mmCIF file with all atom_site columns, C-alpha atoms and ligand atoms in Angstrom:
data_model
loop_
_atom_site.group_PDB
_atom_site.id
_atom_site.type_symbol
_atom_site.label_atom_id
_atom_site.label_alt_id
_atom_site.label_comp_id
_atom_site.label_asym_id
_atom_site.label_entity_id
_atom_site.label_seq_id
_atom_site.pdbx_PDB_ins_code
_atom_site.Cartn_x
_atom_site.Cartn_y
_atom_site.Cartn_z
_atom_site.occupancy
_atom_site.B_iso_or_equiv
_atom_site.pdbx_formal_charge
_atom_site.auth_seq_id
_atom_site.auth_comp_id
_atom_site.auth_asym_id
_atom_site.auth_atom_id
_atom_site.pdbx_PDB_model_num
ATOM   1   C  CA  . MET W 1 1   ? 306.678 -71.041 -27.209 1.00 47.00 ? 6   MET W CA  1
ATOM   2   C  CA  . ASN W 1 2   ? 303.478 -71.989 -25.422 1.00 47.00 ? 7   ASN W CA  1
ATOM   3   C  CA  . SER W 1 3   ? 304.103 -70.757 -21.909 1.00 44.00 ? 8   SER W CA  1
ATOM   4   C  CA  . LEU W 1 4   ? 302.301 -73.759 -20.419 1.00 53.00 ? 9   LEU W CA  1
ATOM   5   C  CA  . ASN W 1 5   ? 304.665 -76.139 -22.106 1.00 76.00 ? 10  ASN W CA  1
ATOM   6   C  CA  . ARG W 1 6   ? 307.519 -77.049 -19.840 1.00 89.00 ? 11  ARG W CA  1
ATOM   7   C  CA  . GLU W 1 7   ? 308.314 -80.289 -21.596 1.00 92.00 ? 12  GLU W CA  1
ATOM   8   C  CA  . PRO W 1 8   ? 312.040 -80.857 -22.082 1.00 94.00 ? 13  PRO W CA  1
ATOM   9   C  CA  . ILE W 1 9   ? 313.403 -79.085 -25.149 1.00 95.00 ? 14  ILE W CA  1
ATOM   10  C  CA  . GLN W 1 10  ? 315.182 -81.750 -27.087 1.00 95.00 ? 15  GLN W CA  1
ATOM   11  C  CA  . LEU W 1 11  ? 318.933 -81.488 -27.252 1.00 96.00 ? 16  LEU W CA  1
ATOM   12  C  CA  . GLU W 1 12  ? 320.691 -82.904 -30.284 1.00 94.00 ? 17  GLU W CA  1
ATOM   13  C  CA  . SER W 1 13  ? 323.316 -84.593 -28.195 1.00 86.00 ? 18  SER W CA  1
ATOM   14  C  CA  . ALA W 1 14  ? 325.787 -85.155 -31.036 1.00 91.00 ? 19  ALA W CA  1
ATOM   15  C  CA  . SER W 1 15  ? 325.874 -81.455 -31.958 1.00 95.00 ? 20  SER W CA  1
ATOM   16  C  CA  . GLY W 1 16  ? 324.957 -79.745 -28.703 1.00 98.00 ? 21  GLY W CA  1
ATOM   17  C  CA  . TRP W 1 17  ? 322.247 -77.628 -30.322 1.00 98.00 ? 22  TRP W CA  1
ATOM   18  C  CA  . PHE W 1 18  ? 318.697 -77.544 -29.022 1.00 98.00 ? 23  PHE W CA  1
ATOM   19  C  CA  . ALA W 1 19  ? 315.937 -78.484 -31.439 1.00 96.00 ? 24  ALA W CA  1
ATOM   20  C  CA  . PRO W 1 20  ? 313.295 -75.961 -32.579 1.00 94.00 ? 25  PRO W CA  1
ATOM   21  C  CA  . PRO W 1 21  ? 311.541 -73.841 -31.397 1.00 93.00 ? 26  PRO W CA  1
ATOM   22  C  CA  . VAL W 1 22  ? 314.974 -72.715 -30.185 1.00 97.00 ? 27  VAL W CA  1
ATOM   23  C  CA  . LYS W 1 23  ? 316.443 -70.351 -32.775 1.00 97.00 ? 28  LYS W CA  1
ATOM   24  C  CA  . ARG W 1 24  ? 320.108 -70.752 -33.665 1.00 98.00 ? 29  ARG W CA  1
ATOM   25  C  CA  . LEU W 1 25  ? 322.253 -67.635 -33.902 1.00 98.00 ? 30  LEU W CA  1
ATOM   26  C  CA  . PRO W 1 26  ? 325.827 -68.984 -33.918 1.00 98.00 ? 31  PRO W CA  1
ATOM   27  C  CA  . SER W 1 27  ? 328.336 -66.821 -32.066 1.00 98.00 ? 32  SER W CA  1
ATOM   28  C  CA  . PRO W 1 28  ? 332.087 -66.813 -32.710 1.00 98.00 ? 33  PRO W CA  1
ATOM   29  C  CA  . ASN W 1 29  ? 332.692 -66.344 -28.983 1.00 98.00 ? 34  ASN W CA  1
ATOM   30  C  CA  . PHE W 1 30  ? 333.341 -69.869 -27.795 1.00 98.00 ? 35  PHE W CA  1
ATOM   31  C  CA  . ASP W 1 31  ? 336.039 -72.508 -27.676 1.00 98.00 ? 36  ASP W CA  1
ATOM   32  C  CA  . ALA W 1 32  ? 336.381 -76.131 -26.688 1.00 98.00 ? 37  ALA W CA  1
ATOM   33  C  CA  . ARG W 1 33  ? 335.836 -77.289 -23.146 1.00 98.00 ? 38  ARG W CA  1
ATOM   34  C  CA  . PRO W 1 34  ? 339.154 -78.432 -21.678 1.00 97.00 ? 39  PRO W CA  1
ATOM   35  C  CA  . ASP W 1 35  ? 339.839 -82.161 -21.829 1.00 97.00 ? 40  ASP W CA  1
ATOM   36  C  CA  . GLY W 1 36  ? 337.953 -84.019 -19.164 1.00 94.00 ? 41  GLY W CA  1
ATOM   37  C  CA  . CYS W 1 37  ? 335.447 -81.184 -18.590 1.00 96.00 ? 42  CYS W CA  1
ATOM   38  C  CA  . ASP W 1 38  ? 331.783 -81.951 -19.032 1.00 96.00 ? 43  ASP W CA  1
ATOM   39  C  CA  . VAL W 1 39  ? 328.589 -80.086 -18.189 1.00 98.00 ? 44  VAL W CA  1
ATOM   40  C  CA  . GLU W 1 40  ? 327.963 -80.160 -14.452 1.00 98.00 ? 45  GLU W CA  1
ATOM   41  C  CA  . VAL W 1 41  ? 326.140 -76.928 -13.592 1.00 98.00 ? 46  VAL W CA  1
ATOM   42  C  CA  . VAL W 1 42  ? 323.740 -74.407 -15.117 1.00 98.00 ? 47  VAL W CA  1
ATOM   43  C  CA  . ILE W 1 43  ? 324.394 -70.726 -14.530 1.00 98.00 ? 48  ILE W CA  1
ATOM   44  C  CA  . VAL W 1 44  ? 321.425 -68.340 -14.730 1.00 98.00 ? 49  VAL W CA  1
ATOM   45  C  CA  . HIS W 1 45  ? 322.135 -64.767 -15.813 1.00 98.00 ? 50  HIS W CA  1
ATOM   46  C  CA  . SER W 1 46  ? 320.129 -61.687 -16.672 1.00 98.00 ? 51  SER W CA  1
ATOM   47  C  CA  . ILE W 1 47  ? 320.925 -59.039 -19.231 1.00 98.00 ? 52  ILE W CA  1
ATOM   48  C  CA  . SER W 1 48  ? 319.224 -56.066 -20.833 1.00 97.00 ? 53  SER W CA  1
ATOM   49  C  CA  . LEU W 1 49  ? 320.538 -53.719 -23.499 1.00 97.00 ? 54  LEU W CA  1
ATOM   50  C  CA  . PRO W 1 50  ? 320.406 -50.818 -23.134 1.00 96.00 ? 55  PRO W CA  1
ATOM   51  C  CA  . PRO W 1 51  ? 320.159 -51.435 -19.393 1.00 94.00 ? 56  PRO W CA  1
ATOM   52  C  CA  . ARG W 1 52  ? 316.556 -51.765 -18.240 1.00 94.00 ? 57  ARG W CA  1
ATOM   53  C  CA  . SER W 1 53  ? 315.067 -51.785 -21.725 1.00 95.00 ? 58  SER W CA  1
ATOM   54  C  CA  . TYR W 1 54  ? 313.804 -54.792 -23.609 1.00 97.00 ? 59  TYR W CA  1
ATOM   55  C  CA  . GLY W 1 55  ? 313.326 -55.865 -27.191 1.00 96.00 ? 60  GLY W CA  1
ATOM   56  C  CA  . GLY W 1 56  ? 315.460 -55.371 -30.269 1.00 93.00 ? 61  GLY W CA  1
ATOM   57  C  CA  . SER W 1 57  ? 318.417 -57.477 -31.300 1.00 96.00 ? 62  SER W CA  1
ATOM   58  C  CA  . TRP W 1 58  ? 321.043 -55.751 -29.146 1.00 97.00 ? 63  TRP W CA  1
ATOM   59  C  CA  . ILE W 1 59  ? 321.829 -58.771 -26.984 1.00 98.00 ? 64  ILE W CA  1
ATOM   60  C  CA  . SER W 1 60  ? 322.279 -61.147 -29.905 1.00 97.00 ? 65  SER W CA  1
ATOM   61  C  CA  . ASP W 1 61  ? 324.283 -58.421 -31.651 1.00 97.00 ? 66  ASP W CA  1
ATOM   62  C  CA  . LEU W 1 62  ? 326.565 -58.299 -28.608 1.00 98.00 ? 67  LEU W CA  1
ATOM   63  C  CA  . PHE W 1 63  ? 327.059 -62.075 -28.621 1.00 98.00 ? 68  PHE W CA  1
ATOM   64  C  CA  . SER W 1 64  ? 327.851 -61.914 -32.363 1.00 96.00 ? 69  SER W CA  1
ATOM   65  C  CA  . ASN W 1 65  ? 330.364 -59.062 -31.991 1.00 97.00 ? 70  ASN W CA  1
ATOM   66  C  CA  . GLN W 1 66  ? 328.028 -56.899 -34.072 1.00 96.00 ? 71  GLN W CA  1
ATOM   67  C  CA  . LEU W 1 67  ? 326.768 -54.440 -31.497 1.00 97.00 ? 72  LEU W CA  1
ATOM   68  C  CA  . ASP W 1 68  ? 326.831 -50.969 -33.054 1.00 96.00 ? 73  ASP W CA  1
ATOM   69  C  CA  . PRO W 1 69  ? 328.820 -48.786 -30.632 1.00 96.00 ? 74  PRO W CA  1
ATOM   70  C  CA  . GLU W 1 70  ? 327.028 -45.706 -31.963 1.00 96.00 ? 75  GLU W CA  1
ATOM   71  C  CA  . ALA W 1 71  ? 323.509 -46.999 -31.394 1.00 95.00 ? 76  ALA W CA  1
ATOM   72  C  CA  . HIS W 1 72  ? 323.394 -46.036 -27.711 1.00 96.00 ? 77  HIS W CA  1
ATOM   73  C  CA  . SER W 1 73  ? 325.687 -44.084 -25.424 1.00 94.00 ? 78  SER W CA  1
ATOM   74  C  CA  . CYS W 1 74  ? 326.343 -47.138 -23.255 1.00 94.00 ? 79  CYS W CA  1
ATOM   75  C  CA  . PHE W 1 75  ? 327.250 -49.427 -26.166 1.00 96.00 ? 80  PHE W CA  1
ATOM   76  C  CA  . GLN W 1 76  ? 330.718 -47.966 -26.777 1.00 94.00 ? 81  GLN W CA  1
ATOM   77  C  CA  . GLU W 1 77  ? 332.315 -49.947 -24.004 1.00 92.00 ? 82  GLU W CA  1
ATOM   78  C  CA  . VAL W 1 78  ? 330.059 -53.009 -24.120 1.00 94.00 ? 83  VAL W CA  1
ATOM   79  C  CA  . SER W 1 79  ? 330.615 -53.516 -27.833 1.00 94.00 ? 84  SER W CA  1
ATOM   80  C  CA  . GLN W 1 80  ? 334.310 -54.221 -27.168 1.00 94.00 ? 85  GLN W CA  1
ATOM   81  C  CA  . LEU W 1 81  ? 333.496 -57.272 -25.059 1.00 95.00 ? 86  LEU W CA  1
ATOM   82  C  CA  . ARG W 1 82  ? 333.901 -60.742 -26.488 1.00 96.00 ? 87  ARG W CA  1
ATOM   83  C  CA  . VAL W 1 83  ? 331.220 -62.643 -24.634 1.00 97.00 ? 88  VAL W CA  1
ATOM   84  C  CA  . SER W 1 84  ? 328.458 -65.142 -25.212 1.00 98.00 ? 89  SER W CA  1
ATOM   85  C  CA  . ALA W 1 85  ? 326.056 -67.448 -23.463 1.00 98.00 ? 90  ALA W CA  1
ATOM   86  C  CA  . HIS W 1 86  ? 324.707 -70.750 -24.632 1.00 98.00 ? 91  HIS W CA  1
ATOM   87  C  CA  . CYS W 1 87  ? 321.121 -69.496 -24.615 1.00 98.00 ? 92  CYS W CA  1
ATOM   88  C  CA  . LEU W 1 88  ? 319.037 -66.356 -24.179 1.00 98.00 ? 93  LEU W CA  1
ATOM   89  C  CA  . VAL W 1 89  ? 315.363 -66.358 -23.185 1.00 98.00 ? 94  VAL W CA  1
ATOM   90  C  CA  . ASP W 1 90  ? 313.609 -63.137 -24.150 1.00 98.00 ? 95  ASP W CA  1
ATOM   91  C  CA  . ARG W 1 91  ? 310.678 -61.624 -22.258 1.00 98.00 ? 96  ARG W CA  1
ATOM   92  C  CA  . ALA W 1 92  ? 308.134 -63.406 -24.464 1.00 97.00 ? 97  ALA W CA  1
ATOM   93  C  CA  . GLY W 1 93  ? 309.767 -66.808 -24.072 1.00 96.00 ? 98  GLY W CA  1
ATOM   94  C  CA  . GLN W 1 94  ? 311.587 -67.074 -27.367 1.00 97.00 ? 99  GLN W CA  1
ATOM   95  C  CA  . VAL W 1 95  ? 314.820 -68.987 -26.877 1.00 98.00 ? 100 VAL W CA  1
ATOM   96  C  CA  . PHE W 1 96  ? 317.947 -68.209 -28.875 1.00 98.00 ? 101 PHE W CA  1
ATOM   97  C  CA  . GLN W 1 97  ? 321.043 -70.402 -28.826 1.00 98.00 ? 102 GLN W CA  1
ATOM   98  C  CA  . PHE W 1 98  ? 324.458 -68.963 -29.624 1.00 98.00 ? 103 PHE W CA  1
ATOM   99  C  CA  . VAL W 1 99  ? 326.870 -71.732 -28.697 1.00 98.00 ? 104 VAL W CA  1
ATOM   100 C  CA  . PRO W 1 100 ? 326.369 -75.514 -28.719 1.00 98.00 ? 105 PRO W CA  1
ATOM   101 C  CA  . VAL W 1 101 ? 326.325 -76.786 -25.167 1.00 98.00 ? 106 VAL W CA  1
ATOM   102 C  CA  . LEU W 1 102 ? 329.177 -79.174 -25.898 1.00 98.00 ? 107 LEU W CA  1
ATOM   103 C  CA  . ALA W 1 103 ? 331.412 -76.125 -26.372 1.00 98.00 ? 108 ALA W CA  1
ATOM   104 C  CA  . ARG W 1 104 ? 332.533 -73.530 -23.837 1.00 98.00 ? 109 ARG W CA  1
ATOM   105 C  CA  . ALA W 1 105 ? 330.653 -70.235 -24.000 1.00 98.00 ? 110 ALA W CA  1
ATOM   106 C  CA  . TRP W 1 106 ? 332.163 -67.122 -22.446 1.00 98.00 ? 111 TRP W CA  1
ATOM   107 C  CA  . HIS W 1 107 ? 329.585 -66.078 -19.864 1.00 98.00 ? 112 HIS W CA  1
ATOM   108 C  CA  . ALA W 1 108 ? 330.912 -66.559 -16.348 1.00 98.00 ? 113 ALA W CA  1
ATOM   109 C  CA  . GLY W 1 109 ? 334.256 -64.747 -16.273 1.00 97.00 ? 114 GLY W CA  1
ATOM   110 C  CA  . GLU W 1 110 ? 336.321 -65.120 -13.139 1.00 98.00 ? 115 GLU W CA  1
ATOM   111 C  CA  . SER W 1 111 ? 334.195 -67.431 -11.046 1.00 98.00 ? 116 SER W CA  1
ATOM   112 C  CA  . GLU W 1 112 ? 334.114 -70.323 -8.646  1.00 98.00 ? 117 GLU W CA  1
ATOM   113 C  CA  . CYS W 1 113 ? 331.786 -73.149 -7.696  1.00 97.00 ? 118 CYS W CA  1
ATOM   114 C  CA  . LEU W 1 114 ? 331.998 -76.776 -6.551  1.00 95.00 ? 119 LEU W CA  1
ATOM   115 C  CA  . GLY W 1 115 ? 335.389 -75.754 -5.183  1.00 96.00 ? 120 GLY W CA  1
ATOM   116 C  CA  . ARG W 1 116 ? 336.688 -75.065 -8.682  1.00 97.00 ? 121 ARG W CA  1
ATOM   117 C  CA  . THR W 1 117 ? 337.487 -71.927 -10.615 1.00 98.00 ? 122 THR W CA  1
ATOM   118 C  CA  . ARG W 1 118 ? 336.769 -71.098 -14.302 1.00 98.00 ? 123 ARG W CA  1
ATOM   119 C  CA  . VAL W 1 119 ? 333.133 -72.118 -14.221 1.00 98.00 ? 124 VAL W CA  1
ATOM   120 C  CA  . ASN W 1 120 ? 332.843 -71.684 -18.002 1.00 98.00 ? 125 ASN W CA  1
ATOM   121 C  CA  . ASP W 1 121 ? 334.754 -74.953 -18.311 1.00 98.00 ? 126 ASP W CA  1
ATOM   122 C  CA  . PHE W 1 122 ? 331.943 -77.059 -16.854 1.00 98.00 ? 127 PHE W CA  1
ATOM   123 C  CA  . SER W 1 123 ? 328.752 -75.010 -17.115 1.00 98.00 ? 128 SER W CA  1
ATOM   124 C  CA  . VAL W 1 124 ? 325.925 -74.074 -19.434 1.00 98.00 ? 129 VAL W CA  1
ATOM   125 C  CA  . GLY W 1 125 ? 325.095 -70.353 -19.292 1.00 98.00 ? 130 GLY W CA  1
ATOM   126 C  CA  . ILE W 1 126 ? 321.512 -69.218 -19.800 1.00 98.00 ? 131 ILE W CA  1
ATOM   127 C  CA  . GLU W 1 127 ? 320.693 -65.521 -20.035 1.00 98.00 ? 132 GLU W CA  1
ATOM   128 C  CA  . LEU W 1 128 ? 317.228 -64.202 -19.222 1.00 98.00 ? 133 LEU W CA  1
ATOM   129 C  CA  . GLU W 1 129 ? 316.330 -60.847 -20.716 1.00 98.00 ? 134 GLU W CA  1
ATOM   130 C  CA  . GLY W 1 130 ? 315.763 -58.786 -17.607 1.00 98.00 ? 135 GLY W CA  1
ATOM   131 C  CA  . CYS W 1 131 ? 317.334 -56.710 -14.876 1.00 95.00 ? 136 CYS W CA  1
ATOM   132 C  CA  . ASP W 1 132 ? 317.985 -56.978 -11.176 1.00 92.00 ? 137 ASP W CA  1
ATOM   133 C  CA  . ASP W 1 133 ? 314.957 -55.077 -9.944  1.00 92.00 ? 138 ASP W CA  1
ATOM   134 C  CA  . GLU W 1 134 ? 312.190 -56.372 -12.160 1.00 96.00 ? 139 GLU W CA  1
ATOM   135 C  CA  . SER W 1 135 ? 310.326 -59.672 -12.106 1.00 97.00 ? 140 SER W CA  1
ATOM   136 C  CA  . PHE W 1 136 ? 310.876 -62.155 -14.885 1.00 98.00 ? 141 PHE W CA  1
ATOM   137 C  CA  . THR W 1 137 ? 307.960 -63.368 -16.986 1.00 97.00 ? 142 THR W CA  1
ATOM   138 C  CA  . ILE W 1 138 ? 306.100 -66.626 -16.559 1.00 96.00 ? 143 ILE W CA  1
ATOM   139 C  CA  . ALA W 1 139 ? 307.147 -67.580 -20.090 1.00 96.00 ? 144 ALA W CA  1
ATOM   140 C  CA  . GLN W 1 140 ? 310.793 -67.134 -19.084 1.00 97.00 ? 145 GLN W CA  1
ATOM   141 C  CA  . TYR W 1 141 ? 310.489 -69.493 -16.116 1.00 97.00 ? 146 TYR W CA  1
ATOM   142 C  CA  . ASP W 1 142 ? 308.725 -72.051 -18.311 1.00 96.00 ? 147 ASP W CA  1
ATOM   143 C  CA  . CYS W 1 143 ? 311.429 -71.875 -20.975 1.00 97.00 ? 148 CYS W CA  1
ATOM   144 C  CA  . LEU W 1 144 ? 314.189 -72.078 -18.402 1.00 98.00 ? 149 LEU W CA  1
ATOM   145 C  CA  . VAL W 1 145 ? 312.584 -75.204 -16.964 1.00 97.00 ? 150 VAL W CA  1
ATOM   146 C  CA  . ALA W 1 146 ? 312.186 -76.736 -20.437 1.00 97.00 ? 151 ALA W CA  1
ATOM   147 C  CA  . LEU W 1 147 ? 315.850 -76.048 -21.229 1.00 98.00 ? 152 LEU W CA  1
ATOM   148 C  CA  . ILE W 1 148 ? 317.095 -77.454 -17.928 1.00 98.00 ? 153 ILE W CA  1
ATOM   149 C  CA  . ARG W 1 149 ? 314.945 -80.568 -18.385 1.00 97.00 ? 154 ARG W CA  1
ATOM   150 C  CA  . GLY W 1 150 ? 316.447 -81.038 -21.831 1.00 97.00 ? 155 GLY W CA  1
ATOM   151 C  CA  . LEU W 1 151 ? 319.951 -80.724 -20.384 1.00 97.00 ? 156 LEU W CA  1
ATOM   152 C  CA  . ARG W 1 152 ? 319.194 -83.139 -17.551 1.00 97.00 ? 157 ARG W CA  1
ATOM   153 C  CA  . ARG W 1 153 ? 318.278 -85.866 -19.992 1.00 96.00 ? 158 ARG W CA  1
ATOM   154 C  CA  . VAL W 1 154 ? 321.900 -85.821 -21.114 1.00 96.00 ? 159 VAL W CA  1
ATOM   155 C  CA  . TRP W 1 155 ? 323.512 -84.756 -17.824 1.00 97.00 ? 160 TRP W CA  1
ATOM   156 C  CA  . PRO W 1 156 ? 321.418 -86.065 -14.910 1.00 97.00 ? 161 PRO W CA  1
ATOM   157 C  CA  . VAL W 1 157 ? 324.110 -84.695 -12.589 1.00 97.00 ? 162 VAL W CA  1
ATOM   158 C  CA  . ILE W 1 158 ? 322.472 -81.245 -12.892 1.00 97.00 ? 163 ILE W CA  1
ATOM   159 C  CA  . GLY W 1 159 ? 320.461 -81.459 -9.666  1.00 95.00 ? 164 GLY W CA  1
ATOM   160 C  CA  . PRO W 1 160 ? 318.672 -78.500 -8.048  1.00 94.00 ? 165 PRO W CA  1
ATOM   161 C  CA  . GLU W 1 161 ? 321.803 -77.504 -6.118  1.00 95.00 ? 166 GLU W CA  1
ATOM   162 C  CA  . ARG W 1 162 ? 323.703 -77.263 -9.402  1.00 97.00 ? 167 ARG W CA  1
ATOM   163 C  CA  . ILE W 1 163 ? 321.540 -74.505 -10.830 1.00 98.00 ? 168 ILE W CA  1
ATOM   164 C  CA  . LEU W 1 164 ? 323.140 -71.288 -9.686  1.00 98.00 ? 169 LEU W CA  1
ATOM   165 C  CA  . GLY W 1 165 ? 323.078 -67.574 -10.387 1.00 98.00 ? 170 GLY W CA  1
ATOM   166 C  CA  . HIS W 1 166 ? 325.997 -65.599 -11.771 1.00 98.00 ? 171 HIS W CA  1
ATOM   167 C  CA  . CYS W 1 167 ? 325.836 -63.810 -8.401  1.00 98.00 ? 172 CYS W CA  1
ATOM   168 C  CA  . ASP W 1 168 ? 326.601 -67.102 -6.643  1.00 98.00 ? 173 ASP W CA  1
ATOM   169 C  CA  . ILE W 1 169 ? 329.744 -67.901 -8.587  1.00 98.00 ? 174 ILE W CA  1
ATOM   170 C  CA  . ALA W 1 170 ? 331.157 -64.352 -8.813  1.00 98.00 ? 175 ALA W CA  1
ATOM   171 C  CA  . PRO W 1 171 ? 329.700 -62.671 -5.720  1.00 97.00 ? 176 PRO W CA  1
ATOM   172 C  CA  . ASN W 1 172 ? 332.159 -59.772 -5.662  1.00 97.00 ? 177 ASN W CA  1
ATOM   173 C  CA  . ARG W 1 173 ? 331.546 -58.787 -9.265  1.00 97.00 ? 178 ARG W CA  1
ATOM   174 C  CA  . LYS W 1 174 ? 328.063 -59.829 -10.281 1.00 98.00 ? 179 LYS W CA  1
ATOM   175 C  CA  . THR W 1 175 ? 324.510 -59.449 -8.986  1.00 98.00 ? 180 THR W CA  1
ATOM   176 C  CA  . ASP W 1 176 ? 322.525 -61.127 -11.777 1.00 98.00 ? 181 ASP W CA  1
ATOM   177 C  CA  . PRO W 1 177 ? 319.969 -62.576 -12.106 1.00 98.00 ? 182 PRO W CA  1
ATOM   178 C  CA  . GLY W 1 178 ? 319.196 -60.384 -9.077  1.00 97.00 ? 183 GLY W CA  1
ATOM   179 C  CA  . PRO W 1 179 ? 316.873 -60.488 -6.090  1.00 97.00 ? 184 PRO W CA  1
ATOM   180 C  CA  . CYS W 1 180 ? 313.731 -60.521 -8.262  1.00 97.00 ? 185 CYS W CA  1
ATOM   181 C  CA  . PHE W 1 181 ? 314.597 -63.905 -9.683  1.00 98.00 ? 186 PHE W CA  1
ATOM   182 C  CA  . ASN W 1 182 ? 312.346 -66.374 -7.913  1.00 98.00 ? 187 ASN W CA  1
ATOM   183 C  CA  . TRP W 1 183 ? 314.502 -69.395 -7.101  1.00 98.00 ? 188 TRP W CA  1
ATOM   184 C  CA  . ARG W 1 184 ? 311.682 -71.023 -5.187  1.00 96.00 ? 189 ARG W CA  1
ATOM   185 C  CA  . ARG W 1 185 ? 309.453 -70.813 -8.250  1.00 96.00 ? 190 ARG W CA  1
ATOM   186 C  CA  . LEU W 1 186 ? 312.136 -72.324 -10.458 1.00 97.00 ? 191 LEU W CA  1
ATOM   187 C  CA  . ARG W 1 187 ? 312.842 -75.178 -8.063  1.00 95.00 ? 192 ARG W CA  1
ATOM   188 C  CA  . GLY W 1 188 ? 309.113 -75.812 -7.652  1.00 94.00 ? 193 GLY W CA  1
ATOM   189 C  CA  . LEU W 1 189 ? 308.675 -76.110 -11.417 1.00 93.00 ? 194 LEU W CA  1
ATOM   190 C  CA  . LEU W 1 190 ? 311.616 -78.451 -11.732 1.00 92.00 ? 195 LEU W CA  1
HETATM 191 ZN ZN1 . ZN  G 2 .   ? 325.787 -62.739 -15.772 1.00 69.47 ? 25  ZN  G ZN1 1
#
């Protein structure tokens, strides 16, 4: 994606899939949102596999339950997880979508925000390829903005205060996207 392009990425609102250039890699790790639950917040995550290294298909393999436990010493345990996110933005700004946003992806775990638990029920989870102690790329901020703008066209309720980190909704368990994520930059771009 052109890193200067922060135009909303179009969301096919009947299906919950983003239009190209977002690449679809359907994951089996999702289920229906509970009755009465709609998208109200966006949760920003970071992930790298193996930790602190970038590139390869390891993250999408994880979200597809196809991560080879033998490929790296740390994959044994991780490959047992059944997790997903709606979207992943890689370091170059390519966006992958694993779960339609109308469905519930399994990204937040035990969590709380807006005075409610089980944040998966009412959130969209976006993973940025990265780690806690390294800056994210300009292309990643631009893509994140374009995704959020696309979501806001359908759910205007997603105001600035409803874009949160995994660290905010599970503070005792999670640190991502970490202190290097520039919230001021994101809010400025939005
Ligand atoms: Zn996370």
